Amino acid sequence: MPRISILIAESTCLIRKGLSSVIQKLGNVEILQSVSNKAELCDIVNRLKPDILIANPNMFDSDYEDLKKPFVAANKMSLVLISEDKSIEDTYNADAFIHYKDNQSKILEIIEEIVNQKTEKKRINKSNETLSSREQNILKHIALGLTNKEIADQLFISIHTVVTHRKNITQKLGIKSVSGLTVYAILNNLINMDEVK
Amino acid sequence: MHIKKSMKMADVIQMNYMLIPVIHRFGIELGFGDKTVDQVCEENEVDLNFFLQLVNAYHDQDYFPKEELQSIPVREIIAYLKMTHASYLNNTVTDIEQKIKSLELEGNEDKKYIALIRNFFEGYKSELTEHIMREEDVVFPYVLAVDEIIKSEQFTDKNKKVFESFSIEEYEEEHDDVEEKLMDLRTIMIKYVAPPANTNLYHSIIQDLFRLEEDLNYHSRIEDKVLIPKIILMEKSIKNLF
């Protein structure tokens, strides 16, 4: 499974170190670095591209919303806000919130949830990378139960090309049977379960 | 090392635990103390020669009995293969299916994936059942008819009809792709599905799939190396007879 990288941005040293040691208890994650000011934060995000950013909103001063879009969204990060102030949940918009008073298991629960979402996304993206988009398209048609001839007609290519693609797909995935390929296609969201006959 | 009649049955099993279901199909139960293969076979009225050929073919991929093979009665082979079929369908496959179902019942967010796996396995099961039924309804009766013709050296109306309706060559051709699905399922479970919360059960299903595959390979080896060559020879001698 791909490891999930986390960046902690919080100005208090004790909190930074403490949170980092709590999060280490989750397997499968990697704390990239913890940062204590905004300039450093921007720099590290751009360089290391973390999957999750855990930040204290007081680091952003007043330009939180300005920052969020180009920064968090553009880097496809999940954002977790941490604060001693309970009211941040009403003031800000984020994927999750941690409070200073939360106990260890609560914190782990929150982070784990986000990590799982990320892992799931990575898994889907990654396995799709192994097939070219043409192959994915062909696989989709195979999974829908079309014959080689039907696929060739629909995509305006020769049967021979379809056969070659099929061979490559089978070789890449290690799956031979049509029903096996169908399961793969559903697992990877190439088709919907209801579309299958 | 080949298994011999003077060996202790307990040592044979220690050597290869995959033989446990095999001896079970012969009606031999564990707990044989220090008895030899010879003694255990006699007690359970199992044909010693057939037993030895069979466990050796299971145990060693390259074991290929030639002369011994010819002396094994066709009826014994067929009876054994039928027992094996029944144990696949009634025990092994059903057990795996049950495990998948209980995994599905436990599941929450993984439920969708497990349902996919269950559907897939059910598809496999019906394909396997169909394959087995064809063997039992077409191939085995044919084999027994061939055996009868050779023994009595004459055609009756009934066995002539069976004999002409089929040939073992046909069987050889259709005899390989049932296992493809099984391999796909294991690949999917290993490579493409994140395991559900109950990893123990999930792992045990994968291990069961490996074992079933191995056992089926043994099984086809008996069919391919013992039954088919024997029938090909018999078909030839029938052609020479008449």
PDB file of C-alpha atoms in Angstrom, chain B:
ATOM      1  CA  MET B   1      11.192 -40.534  -2.993  1.00  0.00           C
ATOM      2  CA  HIS B   2       8.424 -42.824  -4.105  1.00  0.00           C
ATOM      3  CA  ILE B   3       5.816 -44.138  -1.753  1.00  0.00           C
ATOM      4  CA  LYS B   4       6.089 -47.912  -1.273  1.00  0.00           C
ATOM      5  CA  LYS B   5       3.806 -50.475   0.258  1.00  0.00           C
ATOM      6  CA  SER B   6       6.187 -51.232   3.132  1.00  0.00           C
ATOM      7  CA  MET B   7       6.208 -47.600   4.319  1.00  0.00           C
ATOM      8  CA  LYS B   8       4.227 -46.564   7.357  1.00  0.00           C
ATOM      9  CA  MET B   9       1.056 -44.808   6.346  1.00  0.00           C
ATOM     10  CA  ALA B  10       1.708 -42.167   8.999  1.00  0.00           C
ATOM     11  CA  ASP B  11       5.063 -41.338   7.377  1.00  0.00           C
ATOM     12  CA  VAL B  12       3.404 -40.991   3.988  1.00  0.00           C
ATOM     13  CA  ILE B  13       1.085 -38.335   5.369  1.00  0.00           C
ATOM     14  CA  GLN B  14       3.928 -36.578   7.202  1.00  0.00           C
ATOM     15  CA  MET B  15       5.707 -36.395   3.870  1.00  0.00           C
ATOM     16  CA  ASN B  16       2.814 -34.687   2.087  1.00  0.00           C
ATOM     17  CA  TYR B  17      -0.216 -33.393   3.927  1.00  0.00           C
ATOM     18  CA  MET B  18      -2.078 -32.836   0.653  1.00  0.00           C
ATOM     19  CA  LEU B  19      -2.604 -36.609   0.698  1.00  0.00           C
ATOM     20  CA  ILE B  20      -4.980 -36.329   3.672  1.00  0.00           C
ATOM     21  CA  PRO B  21      -8.047 -35.627   1.533  1.00  0.00           C
ATOM     22  CA  VAL B  22      -6.851 -38.232  -0.967  1.00  0.00           C
ATOM     23  CA  ILE B  23      -6.794 -41.102   1.499  1.00  0.00           C
ATOM     24  CA  HIS B  24     -10.029 -39.842   2.956  1.00  0.00           C
ATOM     25  CA  ARG B  25     -11.669 -40.308  -0.435  1.00  0.00           C
ATOM     26  CA  PHE B  26     -10.604 -43.940  -0.268  1.00  0.00           C
ATOM     27  CA  GLY B  27     -12.431 -44.214   3.018  1.00  0.00           C
ATOM     28  CA  ILE B  28      -9.186 -44.415   4.980  1.00  0.00           C
ATOM     29  CA  GLU B  29      -9.293 -42.485   8.248  1.00  0.00           C
ATOM     30  CA  LEU B  30      -6.380 -41.067  10.221  1.00  0.00           C
ATOM     31  CA  GLY B  31      -5.193 -42.769  13.417  1.00  0.00           C
ATOM     32  CA  PHE B  32      -3.439 -45.699  11.754  1.00  0.00           C
ATOM     33  CA  GLY B  33      -0.645 -45.997  14.326  1.00  0.00           C
ATOM     34  CA  ASP B  34       2.340 -47.853  12.902  1.00  0.00           C
ATOM     35  CA  LYS B  35       0.491 -49.744  10.190  1.00  0.00           C
ATOM     36  CA  THR B  36       2.088 -49.924   6.756  1.00  0.00           C
ATOM     37  CA  VAL B  37       0.486 -48.749   3.528  1.00  0.00           C
ATOM     38  CA  ASP B  38      -0.038 -52.394   2.630  1.00  0.00           C
ATOM     39  CA  GLN B  39      -1.874 -53.184   5.878  1.00  0.00           C
ATOM     40  CA  VAL B  40      -4.049 -50.092   5.826  1.00  0.00           C
ATOM     41  CA  CYS B  41      -5.114 -50.759   2.218  1.00  0.00           C
ATOM     42  CA  GLU B  42      -6.007 -54.349   3.047  1.00  0.00           C
ATOM     43  CA  GLU B  43      -8.080 -53.353   6.060  1.00  0.00           C
ATOM     44  CA  ASN B  44     -10.007 -50.810   4.035  1.00  0.00           C
ATOM     45  CA  GLU B  45     -10.339 -53.075   0.988  1.00  0.00           C
ATOM     46  CA  VAL B  46      -8.494 -50.632  -1.226  1.00  0.00           C
ATOM     47  CA  ASP B  47      -6.657 -51.918  -4.318  1.00  0.00           C
ATOM     48  CA  LEU B  48      -3.013 -51.581  -3.238  1.00  0.00           C
ATOM     49  CA  ASN B  49      -1.560 -51.139  -6.715  1.00  0.00           C
ATOM     50  CA  PHE B  50      -4.049 -48.427  -7.615  1.00  0.00           C
ATOM     51  CA  PHE B  51      -3.515 -46.689  -4.305  1.00  0.00           C
ATOM     52  CA  LEU B  52       0.257 -46.603  -4.781  1.00  0.00           C
ATOM     53  CA  GLN B  53       0.044 -45.324  -8.348  1.00  0.00           C
ATOM     54  CA  LEU B  54      -2.365 -42.657  -7.310  1.00  0.00           C
ATOM     55  CA  VAL B  55      -0.551 -41.296  -4.269  1.00  0.00           C
ATOM     56  CA  ASN B  56       2.714 -41.334  -6.186  1.00  0.00           C
ATOM     57  CA  ALA B  57       1.176 -39.430  -9.070  1.00  0.00           C
ATOM     58  CA  TYR B  58      -0.143 -36.918  -6.518  1.00  0.00           C
ATOM     59  CA  HIS B  59       3.074 -36.700  -4.651  1.00  0.00           C
ATOM     60  CA  ASP B  60       5.504 -36.398  -7.547  1.00  0.00           C
ATOM     61  CA  GLN B  61       4.631 -34.328 -10.595  1.00  0.00           C
ATOM     62  CA  ASP B  62       6.974 -36.253 -12.825  1.00  0.00           C
ATOM     63  CA  TYR B  63       5.890 -39.670 -11.692  1.00  0.00           C
ATOM     64  CA  PHE B  64       4.465 -41.408 -14.696  1.00  0.00           C
ATOM     65  CA  PRO B  65       3.644 -45.050 -14.148  1.00  0.00           C
ATOM     66  CA  LYS B  66       3.643 -46.981 -17.404  1.00  0.00           C
ATOM     67  CA  GLU B  67       3.358 -50.712 -16.978  1.00  0.00           C
ATOM     68  CA  GLU B  68       1.740 -50.493 -13.566  1.00  0.00           C
ATOM     69  CA  LEU B  69      -0.808 -48.194 -14.998  1.00  0.00           C
ATOM     70  CA  GLN B  70      -2.144 -50.705 -17.427  1.00  0.00           C
ATOM     71  CA  SER B  71      -3.023 -53.064 -14.634  1.00  0.00           C
ATOM     72  CA  ILE B  72      -5.276 -50.591 -12.836  1.00  0.00           C
ATOM     73  CA  PRO B  73      -8.915 -51.442 -13.382  1.00  0.00           C
ATOM     74  CA  VAL B  74     -10.814 -48.661 -15.174  1.00  0.00           C
ATOM     75  CA  ARG B  75     -13.701 -49.025 -12.753  1.00  0.00           C
ATOM     76  CA  GLU B  76     -11.439 -48.180  -9.830  1.00  0.00           C
ATOM     77  CA  ILE B  77     -10.194 -45.026 -11.492  1.00  0.00           C
ATOM     78  CA  ILE B  78     -13.682 -43.862 -12.331  1.00  0.00           C
ATOM     79  CA  ALA B  79     -14.944 -44.607  -8.827  1.00  0.00           C
ATOM     80  CA  TYR B  80     -12.082 -42.626  -7.378  1.00  0.00           C
ATOM     81  CA  LEU B  81     -12.564 -39.655  -9.696  1.00  0.00           C
ATOM     82  CA  LYS B  82     -16.259 -39.582  -8.820  1.00  0.00           C
ATOM     83  CA  MET B  83     -15.440 -39.521  -5.134  1.00  0.00           C
ATOM     84  CA  THR B  84     -13.065 -36.649  -5.752  1.00  0.00           C
ATOM     85  CA  HIS B  85     -15.710 -34.715  -7.645  1.00  0.00           C
ATOM     86  CA  ALA B  86     -18.195 -35.179  -4.854  1.00  0.00           C
ATOM     87  CA  SER B  87     -15.731 -33.993  -2.267  1.00  0.00           C
ATOM     88  CA  TYR B  88     -14.949 -30.851  -4.263  1.00  0.00           C
ATOM     89  CA  LEU B  89     -18.553 -29.917  -4.677  1.00  0.00           C
ATOM     90  CA  ASN B  90     -19.806 -30.956  -1.253  1.00  0.00           C
ATOM     91  CA  ASN B  91     -16.878 -29.923   0.888  1.00  0.00           C
ATOM     92  CA  THR B  92     -14.082 -27.773  -0.498  1.00  0.00           C
ATOM     93  CA  VAL B  93     -16.045 -25.444  -2.729  1.00  0.00           C
ATOM     94  CA  THR B  94     -18.974 -25.173  -0.327  1.00  0.00           C
ATOM     95  CA  ASP B  95     -16.640 -24.352   2.555  1.00  0.00           C
ATOM     96  CA  ILE B  96     -15.014 -21.526   0.627  1.00  0.00           C
ATOM     97  CA  GLU B  97     -18.402 -20.226  -0.397  1.00  0.00           C
ATOM     98  CA  GLN B  98     -19.535 -20.234   3.232  1.00  0.00           C
ATOM     99  CA  LYS B  99     -16.452 -18.328   4.308  1.00  0.00           C
ATOM    100  CA  ILE B 100     -17.023 -15.679   1.654  1.00  0.00           C
ATOM    101  CA  LYS B 101     -20.644 -15.384   2.727  1.00  0.00           C
ATOM    102  CA  SER B 102     -19.797 -14.911   6.382  1.00  0.00           C
ATOM    103  CA  LEU B 103     -17.240 -12.305   5.406  1.00  0.00           C
ATOM    104  CA  GLU B 104     -19.956 -10.527   3.494  1.00  0.00           C
ATOM    105  CA  LEU B 105     -22.280 -10.616   6.503  1.00  0.00           C
ATOM    106  CA  GLU B 106     -19.645  -9.032   8.719  1.00  0.00           C
ATOM    107  CA  GLY B 107     -18.730  -6.335   6.258  1.00  0.00           C
ATOM    108  CA  ASN B 108     -19.740  -2.733   6.363  1.00  0.00           C
ATOM    109  CA  GLU B 109     -18.066  -0.519   3.804  1.00  0.00           C
ATOM    110  CA  ASP B 110     -16.274  -3.473   2.217  1.00  0.00           C
ATOM    111  CA  LYS B 111     -19.539  -5.216   1.546  1.00  0.00           C
ATOM    112  CA  LYS B 112     -19.653  -4.196  -2.086  1.00  0.00           C
ATOM    113  CA  TYR B 113     -16.271  -5.752  -2.827  1.00  0.00           C
ATOM    114  CA  ILE B 114     -17.059  -8.951  -0.995  1.00  0.00           C
ATOM    115  CA  ALA B 115     -20.314  -9.238  -2.924  1.00  0.00           C
ATOM    116  CA  LEU B 116     -18.284  -9.006  -6.134  1.00  0.00           C
ATOM    117  CA  ILE B 117     -16.000 -11.758  -4.928  1.00  0.00           C
ATOM    118  CA  ARG B 118     -18.945 -13.912  -3.932  1.00  0.00           C
ATOM    119  CA  ASN B 119     -20.609 -13.459  -7.325  1.00  0.00           C
ATOM    120  CA  PHE B 120     -17.395 -14.325  -9.039  1.00  0.00           C
ATOM    121  CA  PHE B 121     -16.891 -17.429  -6.949  1.00  0.00           C
ATOM    122  CA  GLU B 122     -20.461 -18.536  -7.575  1.00  0.00           C
ATOM    123  CA  GLY B 123     -19.813 -18.166 -11.289  1.00  0.00           C
ATOM    124  CA  TYR B 124     -16.759 -20.322 -10.902  1.00  0.00           C
ATOM    125  CA  LYS B 125     -18.697 -22.876  -8.896  1.00  0.00           C
ATOM    126  CA  SER B 126     -21.363 -23.300 -11.532  1.00  0.00           C
ATOM    127  CA  GLU B 127     -18.729 -23.640 -14.226  1.00  0.00           C
ATOM    128  CA  LEU B 128     -16.926 -26.287 -12.218  1.00  0.00           C
ATOM    129  CA  THR B 129     -20.191 -28.088 -11.525  1.00  0.00           C
ATOM    130  CA  GLU B 130     -21.046 -28.050 -15.208  1.00  0.00           C
ATOM    131  CA  HIS B 131     -17.621 -29.412 -16.090  1.00  0.00           C
ATOM    132  CA  ILE B 132     -17.926 -32.169 -13.504  1.00  0.00           C
ATOM    133  CA  MET B 133     -21.441 -33.048 -14.624  1.00  0.00           C
ATOM    134  CA  ARG B 134     -20.256 -33.383 -18.193  1.00  0.00           C
ATOM    135  CA  GLU B 135     -17.523 -35.744 -17.078  1.00  0.00           C
ATOM    136  CA  GLU B 136     -19.924 -37.832 -15.076  1.00  0.00           C
ATOM    137  CA  ASP B 137     -22.722 -37.869 -17.656  1.00  0.00           C
ATOM    138  CA  VAL B 138     -20.706 -38.205 -20.851  1.00  0.00           C
ATOM    139  CA  VAL B 139     -17.052 -39.032 -20.309  1.00  0.00           C
ATOM    140  CA  PHE B 140     -17.272 -41.615 -17.559  1.00  0.00           C
ATOM    141  CA  PRO B 141     -20.088 -43.654 -19.132  1.00  0.00           C
ATOM    142  CA  TYR B 142     -18.080 -43.605 -22.348  1.00  0.00           C
ATOM    143  CA  VAL B 143     -14.984 -44.868 -20.548  1.00  0.00           C
ATOM    144  CA  LEU B 144     -16.952 -47.632 -18.861  1.00  0.00           C
ATOM    145  CA  ALA B 145     -18.468 -48.627 -22.210  1.00  0.00           C
ATOM    146  CA  VAL B 146     -15.012 -48.839 -23.760  1.00  0.00           C
ATOM    147  CA  ASP B 147     -13.915 -50.999 -20.848  1.00  0.00           C
ATOM    148  CA  GLU B 148     -16.904 -53.274 -21.296  1.00  0.00           C
ATOM    149  CA  ILE B 149     -16.312 -53.681 -25.017  1.00  0.00           C
ATOM    150  CA  ILE B 150     -12.687 -54.644 -24.433  1.00  0.00           C
ATOM    151  CA  LYS B 151     -13.557 -57.121 -21.725  1.00  0.00           C
ATOM    152  CA  SER B 152     -16.415 -58.847 -23.522  1.00  0.00           C
ATOM    153  CA  GLU B 153     -14.780 -58.388 -26.927  1.00  0.00           C
ATOM    154  CA  GLN B 154     -18.103 -57.526 -28.441  1.00  0.00           C
ATOM    155  CA  PHE B 155     -20.467 -54.677 -29.036  1.00  0.00           C
ATOM    156  CA  THR B 156     -23.913 -54.625 -27.564  1.00  0.00           C
ATOM    157  CA  ASP B 157     -26.534 -52.194 -28.875  1.00  0.00           C
ATOM    158  CA  LYS B 158     -26.154 -50.078 -25.831  1.00  0.00           C
ATOM    159  CA  ASN B 159     -22.397 -49.762 -25.549  1.00  0.00           C
ATOM    160  CA  LYS B 160     -22.018 -49.372 -29.305  1.00  0.00           C
ATOM    161  CA  LYS B 161     -24.193 -46.310 -29.162  1.00  0.00           C
ATOM    162  CA  VAL B 162     -22.197 -44.804 -26.302  1.00  0.00           C
ATOM    163  CA  PHE B 163     -18.929 -45.680 -28.006  1.00  0.00           C
ATOM    164  CA  GLU B 164     -19.867 -43.936 -31.209  1.00  0.00           C
ATOM    165  CA  SER B 165     -21.205 -40.838 -29.522  1.00  0.00           C
ATOM    166  CA  PHE B 166     -17.893 -39.633 -28.159  1.00  0.00           C
ATOM    167  CA  SER B 167     -14.141 -39.924 -28.401  1.00  0.00           C
ATOM    168  CA  ILE B 168     -11.529 -39.185 -25.776  1.00  0.00           C
ATOM    169  CA  GLU B 169      -9.872 -36.668 -28.088  1.00  0.00           C
ATOM    170  CA  GLU B 170     -12.840 -34.387 -27.675  1.00  0.00           C
ATOM    171  CA  TYR B 171     -12.371 -34.562 -23.966  1.00  0.00           C
ATOM    172  CA  GLU B 172      -8.715 -33.657 -24.127  1.00  0.00           C
ATOM    173  CA  GLU B 173      -9.559 -30.479 -25.987  1.00  0.00           C
ATOM    174  CA  GLU B 174     -12.107 -29.166 -23.552  1.00  0.00           C
ATOM    175  CA  HIS B 175     -10.117 -29.989 -20.499  1.00  0.00           C
ATOM    176  CA  ASP B 176      -8.188 -26.946 -19.364  1.00  0.00           C
ATOM    177  CA  ASP B 177      -9.858 -23.647 -18.717  1.00  0.00           C
ATOM    178  CA  VAL B 178     -11.928 -24.271 -15.598  1.00  0.00           C
ATOM    179  CA  GLU B 179      -8.913 -23.336 -13.539  1.00  0.00           C
ATOM    180  CA  GLU B 180      -8.496 -19.973 -15.230  1.00  0.00           C
ATOM    181  CA  LYS B 181     -11.233 -18.368 -13.173  1.00  0.00           C
ATOM    182  CA  LEU B 182      -9.869 -19.723  -9.954  1.00  0.00           C
ATOM    183  CA  MET B 183      -6.492 -18.167 -10.694  1.00  0.00           C
ATOM    184  CA  ASP B 184      -8.131 -14.863 -11.591  1.00  0.00           C
ATOM    185  CA  LEU B 185     -10.004 -14.779  -8.303  1.00  0.00           C
ATOM    186  CA  ARG B 186      -6.872 -15.279  -6.283  1.00  0.00           C
ATOM    187  CA  THR B 187      -5.041 -12.614  -8.316  1.00  0.00           C
ATOM    188  CA  ILE B 188      -7.868 -10.153  -7.761  1.00  0.00           C
ATOM    189  CA  MET B 189      -7.939 -10.833  -4.024  1.00  0.00           C
ATOM    190  CA  ILE B 190      -4.193 -10.473  -3.706  1.00  0.00           C
ATOM    191  CA  LYS B 191      -3.560  -7.585  -6.054  1.00  0.00           C
ATOM    192  CA  TYR B 192      -6.648  -5.466  -6.333  1.00  0.00           C
ATOM    193  CA  VAL B 193      -8.799  -5.600  -3.220  1.00  0.00           C
ATOM    194  CA  ALA B 194      -7.895  -3.897   0.044  1.00  0.00           C
ATOM    195  CA  PRO B 195      -8.598  -6.569   2.665  1.00  0.00           C
ATOM    196  CA  PRO B 196     -11.696  -6.150   4.836  1.00  0.00           C
ATOM    197  CA  ALA B 197     -11.580  -5.773   8.616  1.00  0.00           C
ATOM    198  CA  ASN B 198     -11.539  -9.500   9.241  1.00  0.00           C
ATOM    199  CA  THR B 199      -8.178 -10.138   7.653  1.00  0.00           C
ATOM    200  CA  ASN B 200      -7.862 -13.602   9.208  1.00  0.00           C
ATOM    201  CA  LEU B 201     -10.890 -14.890   7.382  1.00  0.00           C
ATOM    202  CA  TYR B 202      -9.863 -13.124   4.193  1.00  0.00           C
ATOM    203  CA  HIS B 203      -6.417 -14.710   4.309  1.00  0.00           C
ATOM    204  CA  SER B 204      -7.825 -18.093   5.051  1.00  0.00           C
ATOM    205  CA  ILE B 205     -10.033 -17.845   1.958  1.00  0.00           C
ATOM    206  CA  ILE B 206      -6.990 -17.057  -0.177  1.00  0.00           C
ATOM    207  CA  GLN B 207      -5.141 -20.013   1.301  1.00  0.00           C
ATOM    208  CA  ASP B 208      -8.133 -22.245   0.624  1.00  0.00           C
ATOM    209  CA  LEU B 209      -8.144 -21.076  -2.997  1.00  0.00           C
ATOM    210  CA  PHE B 210      -4.478 -22.018  -3.354  1.00  0.00           C
ATOM    211  CA  ARG B 211      -5.132 -25.439  -1.875  1.00  0.00           C
ATOM    212  CA  LEU B 212      -8.160 -26.040  -4.080  1.00  0.00           C
ATOM    213  CA  GLU B 213      -6.131 -25.084  -7.108  1.00  0.00           C
ATOM    214  CA  GLU B 214      -3.334 -27.429  -6.105  1.00  0.00           C
ATOM    215  CA  ASP B 215      -5.756 -30.242  -5.457  1.00  0.00           C
ATOM    216  CA  LEU B 216      -7.478 -29.671  -8.802  1.00  0.00           C
ATOM    217  CA  ASN B 217      -4.096 -29.788 -10.507  1.00  0.00           C
ATOM    218  CA  TYR B 218      -3.444 -33.160  -8.914  1.00  0.00           C
ATOM    219  CA  HIS B 219      -6.845 -34.260  -9.994  1.00  0.00           C
ATOM    220  CA  SER B 220      -6.345 -33.275 -13.624  1.00  0.00           C
ATOM    221  CA  ARG B 221      -2.975 -34.967 -13.556  1.00  0.00           C
ATOM    222  CA  ILE B 222      -4.685 -38.257 -12.747  1.00  0.00           C
ATOM    223  CA  GLU B 223      -7.109 -37.672 -15.590  1.00  0.00           C
ATOM    224  CA  ASP B 224      -4.449 -36.568 -18.053  1.00  0.00           C
ATOM    225  CA  LYS B 225      -1.714 -39.008 -17.158  1.00  0.00           C
ATOM    226  CA  VAL B 226      -3.636 -42.056 -16.048  1.00  0.00           C
ATOM    227  CA  LEU B 227      -7.106 -42.069 -17.511  1.00  0.00           C
ATOM    228  CA  ILE B 228      -6.646 -40.501 -20.936  1.00  0.00           C
ATOM    229  CA  PRO B 229      -3.569 -42.499 -22.058  1.00  0.00           C
ATOM    230  CA  LYS B 230      -5.274 -45.657 -20.941  1.00  0.00           C
ATOM    231  CA  ILE B 231      -8.417 -44.874 -22.896  1.00  0.00           C
ATOM    232  CA  ILE B 232      -6.463 -43.893 -26.003  1.00  0.00           C
ATOM    233  CA  LEU B 233      -4.810 -47.309 -25.932  1.00  0.00           C
ATOM    234  CA  MET B 234      -8.162 -48.994 -25.430  1.00  0.00           C
ATOM    235  CA  GLU B 235      -9.740 -47.099 -28.315  1.00  0.00           C
ATOM    236  CA  LYS B 236      -6.925 -48.289 -30.548  1.00  0.00           C
ATOM    237  CA  SER B 237      -7.307 -51.898 -29.535  1.00  0.00           C
ATOM    238  CA  ILE B 238     -11.043 -51.726 -30.160  1.00  0.00           C
ATOM    239  CA  LYS B 239     -10.339 -50.502 -33.679  1.00  0.00           C
ATOM    240  CA  ASN B 240      -7.991 -53.440 -34.130  1.00  0.00           C
ATOM    241  CA  LEU B 241     -10.498 -55.891 -32.734  1.00  0.00           C
ATOM    242  CA  PHE B 242     -13.228 -55.157 -35.181  1.00  0.00           C
TER     243      PHE B 242
END
